[in-house]
Short mmCIF file of C-alpha atoms and ligand atoms in Angstrom, two decimals:
data_model
loop_
_atom_site.label_atom_id
_atom_site.label_comp_id
_atom_site.label_asym_id
_atom_site.label_seq_id
_atom_site.Cartn_x
_atom_site.Cartn_y
_atom_site.Cartn_z
CA MET A 20 58.04 19.66 -57.03
CA ALA A 21 61.70 19.96 -57.64
CA LYS A 22 65.03 18.75 -55.42
CA ILE A 23 67.32 21.77 -54.70
CA ARG A 24 70.94 21.34 -54.85
CA ILE A 25 72.50 21.27 -51.39
CA LEU A 26 75.50 23.56 -50.97
CA ASP A 27 78.76 22.09 -50.30
CA TYR A 28 81.14 23.73 -47.75
CA PRO A 29 83.06 26.05 -48.06
CA ASP A 30 80.38 27.92 -50.61
CA LEU A 31 80.08 31.15 -49.17
CA LYS A 32 76.40 31.23 -49.59
CA LEU A 33 76.29 28.98 -46.63
CA LYS A 34 77.21 32.39 -44.67
CA ARG A 35 73.91 33.87 -45.78
CA VAL A 36 71.46 34.88 -43.02
CA ALA A 37 67.79 33.58 -43.70
CA LYS A 38 65.10 36.04 -44.59
CA LYS A 39 62.10 36.13 -42.02
CA VAL A 40 58.74 34.75 -43.41
CA THR A 41 55.99 37.59 -43.24
CA VAL A 42 53.26 35.38 -44.77
CA VAL A 43 53.17 31.65 -45.69
CA ASP A 44 51.87 32.25 -49.16
CA ASP A 45 51.98 29.68 -52.18
CA GLU A 46 55.65 30.36 -52.88
CA ILE A 47 56.82 29.71 -49.36
CA LYS A 48 54.48 26.60 -49.57
CA THR A 49 56.24 25.43 -52.77
CA ILE A 50 59.84 25.72 -51.52
CA ILE A 51 58.71 23.71 -47.95
CA ALA A 52 57.57 21.18 -50.58
CA ASP A 53 60.69 21.31 -52.37
CA MET A 54 62.67 21.32 -49.18
CA PHE A 55 60.86 17.77 -48.20
CA GLU A 56 61.46 16.41 -51.54
CA THR A 57 65.58 17.21 -51.08
CA HIS A 58 65.25 15.91 -47.61
CA TYR A 59 63.46 12.52 -48.55
CA ALA A 60 65.94 12.08 -51.30
CA THR A 61 69.17 12.64 -49.36
CA GLU A 62 70.07 9.62 -47.74
CA ASN A 63 70.83 9.94 -43.87
CA CYS A 64 69.35 13.37 -43.87
CA ALA A 65 67.82 14.14 -40.21
CA ALA A 66 67.15 18.07 -41.27
CA LEU A 67 67.64 20.61 -44.06
CA ALA A 68 67.61 24.35 -43.84
CA ALA A 69 66.73 26.88 -46.44
CA THR A 70 70.06 28.54 -46.33
CA GLN A 71 72.06 25.47 -47.18
CA LEU A 72 70.37 25.26 -50.37
CA ASP A 73 70.87 26.94 -53.74
CA LEU A 74 67.82 29.17 -53.37
CA PRO A 75 67.87 32.83 -54.07
CA ASN A 76 67.28 34.86 -50.76
CA PRO A 77 66.43 31.75 -48.83
CA PRO A 78 63.64 32.28 -46.38
CA ALA A 79 63.85 31.31 -42.72
CA ILE A 80 62.61 27.88 -42.79
CA THR A 81 63.99 24.44 -41.63
CA VAL A 82 62.20 20.57 -42.20
CA ILE A 83 63.14 17.99 -39.87
CA ASP A 84 62.26 14.20 -40.11
CA PHE A 85 64.77 11.78 -38.48
CA SER A 86 62.22 9.12 -38.04
CA GLU A 87 63.15 5.47 -39.20
CA GLN A 88 60.09 5.55 -41.41
CA LYS A 89 60.55 8.95 -42.70
CA ASN A 90 57.03 9.86 -41.58
CA GLU A 91 57.08 12.54 -38.97
CA PRO A 92 57.65 15.63 -41.26
CA LEU A 93 58.05 18.69 -38.91
CA CYS A 94 58.33 22.14 -40.85
CA LEU A 95 59.37 25.21 -38.91
CA ILE A 96 59.20 28.96 -40.05
CA ASN A 97 61.07 31.83 -38.46
CA PRO A 98 62.21 29.38 -35.78
CA GLU A 99 64.09 31.00 -32.69
CA ILE A 100 65.33 29.50 -29.49
CA ILE A 101 63.39 31.33 -26.50
CA HIS A 102 65.20 29.25 -23.71
CA SER A 103 67.86 26.98 -23.45
CA GLU A 104 69.18 24.69 -20.45
CA GLY A 105 72.09 22.33 -19.59
CA GLU A 106 74.59 20.94 -22.03
CA GLN A 107 75.09 17.72 -24.42
CA LEU A 108 78.19 16.91 -26.19
CA GLU A 109 77.26 14.75 -29.15
CA TYR A 110 78.62 14.06 -32.49
CA GLU A 111 76.99 15.90 -35.44
CA GLY A 112 77.18 15.62 -39.45
CA CYS A 113 76.05 18.26 -41.95
CA MET A 114 74.94 17.42 -45.52
CA SER A 115 76.72 20.52 -46.51
CA VAL A 116 79.84 19.54 -44.87
CA TYR A 117 81.29 16.12 -46.27
CA PRO A 118 78.69 14.06 -44.60
CA ASP A 119 80.23 10.58 -45.44
CA HIS A 120 83.44 11.54 -43.83
CA LEU A 121 82.92 14.35 -41.34
CA HIS A 122 81.14 13.71 -37.80
CA GLU A 123 82.44 16.01 -34.40
CA ARG A 124 81.38 16.53 -31.09
CA VAL A 125 79.64 20.00 -30.77
CA LYS A 126 78.58 21.33 -27.41
CA ARG A 127 75.17 22.19 -27.13
CA ALA A 128 72.22 22.87 -24.98
CA ALA A 129 70.64 19.69 -23.71
CA CYS A 130 66.94 21.26 -23.95
CA VAL A 131 65.75 24.12 -25.82
CA THR A 132 62.32 25.59 -26.11
CA VAL A 133 61.46 26.86 -29.77
CA LYS A 134 59.13 29.19 -31.07
CA ALA A 135 57.97 29.17 -34.61
CA LEU A 136 55.23 29.33 -37.03
CA ASN A 137 53.82 26.15 -38.72
CA GLU A 138 52.94 25.39 -42.07
CA GLN A 139 49.63 27.12 -41.56
CA GLY A 140 51.31 30.19 -40.54
CA GLU A 141 50.39 29.47 -36.73
CA THR A 142 52.62 30.26 -33.69
CA ILE A 143 53.84 26.93 -32.05
CA GLU A 144 55.92 26.64 -29.14
CA PHE A 145 57.71 23.68 -27.83
CA THR A 146 60.44 22.06 -26.12
CA ALA A 147 62.82 19.62 -26.85
CA GLU A 148 65.74 17.59 -25.56
CA GLY A 149 68.49 15.02 -26.73
CA PHE A 150 68.62 14.52 -30.46
CA MET A 151 65.99 16.86 -31.56
CA ALA A 152 67.44 19.95 -29.35
CA LYS A 153 70.80 19.29 -31.16
CA CYS A 154 68.95 19.28 -34.42
CA LEU A 155 67.24 22.35 -33.77
CA GLN A 156 70.22 24.21 -32.79
CA HIS A 157 72.09 22.94 -35.90
CA GLU A 158 69.27 24.08 -38.14
CA ILE A 159 68.73 27.43 -36.46
CA ASP A 160 72.57 28.02 -36.72
CA HIS A 161 72.42 27.27 -40.35
CA LEU A 162 69.33 29.95 -40.57
CA ASN A 163 72.01 32.36 -39.02
CA GLY A 164 74.89 31.59 -41.49
CA LEU A 165 76.68 29.20 -39.21
CA THR A 166 77.70 25.66 -39.70
CA TYR A 167 78.57 23.22 -36.94
CA LEU A 168 82.44 23.91 -37.76
CA ASP A 169 81.59 27.42 -36.30
CA ARG A 170 80.85 25.97 -32.87
CA LEU A 171 84.44 24.20 -32.77
CA SER A 172 87.27 25.34 -30.77
CA PRO A 173 89.66 27.28 -33.18
CA LEU A 174 92.22 24.34 -32.94
CA LYS A 175 89.71 21.67 -33.93
CA ARG A 176 88.28 23.64 -36.70
CA GLU A 177 91.95 23.84 -38.01
CA ARG A 178 92.05 20.25 -38.25
CA ILE A 179 88.90 19.95 -39.77
CA VAL A 180 89.64 22.46 -42.69
CA ASP A 181 92.85 20.51 -43.02
CA LYS A 182 91.05 17.48 -43.43
CA ILE A 183 88.48 19.01 -45.85
CA ARG A 184 91.48 20.31 -48.05
CA ARG A 185 92.77 16.62 -48.14
CA LEU A 186 89.60 15.28 -49.07
CA LYS A 187 89.40 17.77 -51.91
CA LYS A 188 92.24 16.50 -53.61
NI1 NI B 28 73.82 21.00 -41.32
#
């Protein structure tokens, strides 16, 4: 297993769209293992998407675990939101966007139903709300080349980009 470098905003690689996984083979399983290793080695990490990692041609995979004991790993392959409902406005941070400095409220659906493949390549479908719903939307955005900054109003985004410029000095 190996840790993979997490890309930092504004790395243009964060805009890549993930490649759909057609078969869960050994190569994909190795990437999943490396993603979990990277996740658990990163402080305060709730989830990672393959597109925010320095991988060539990242596949559509996200690994999630925000349990206190870090013992509830959830891996989703080709995840898509097939239904969403309600609204929430909660703080989000991102391992690729100055996680120690930036947290912003992002408008998301309160409840989402997600369809995906699990690590065994079986189709699964489930509904989540609250933090998990927020997390799923954040990660699926990553797989489509979006960060949470893309979900902010232009004015708010401009303010954050200014703040990032100051942080980089
Ligand atoms: Ni993120």
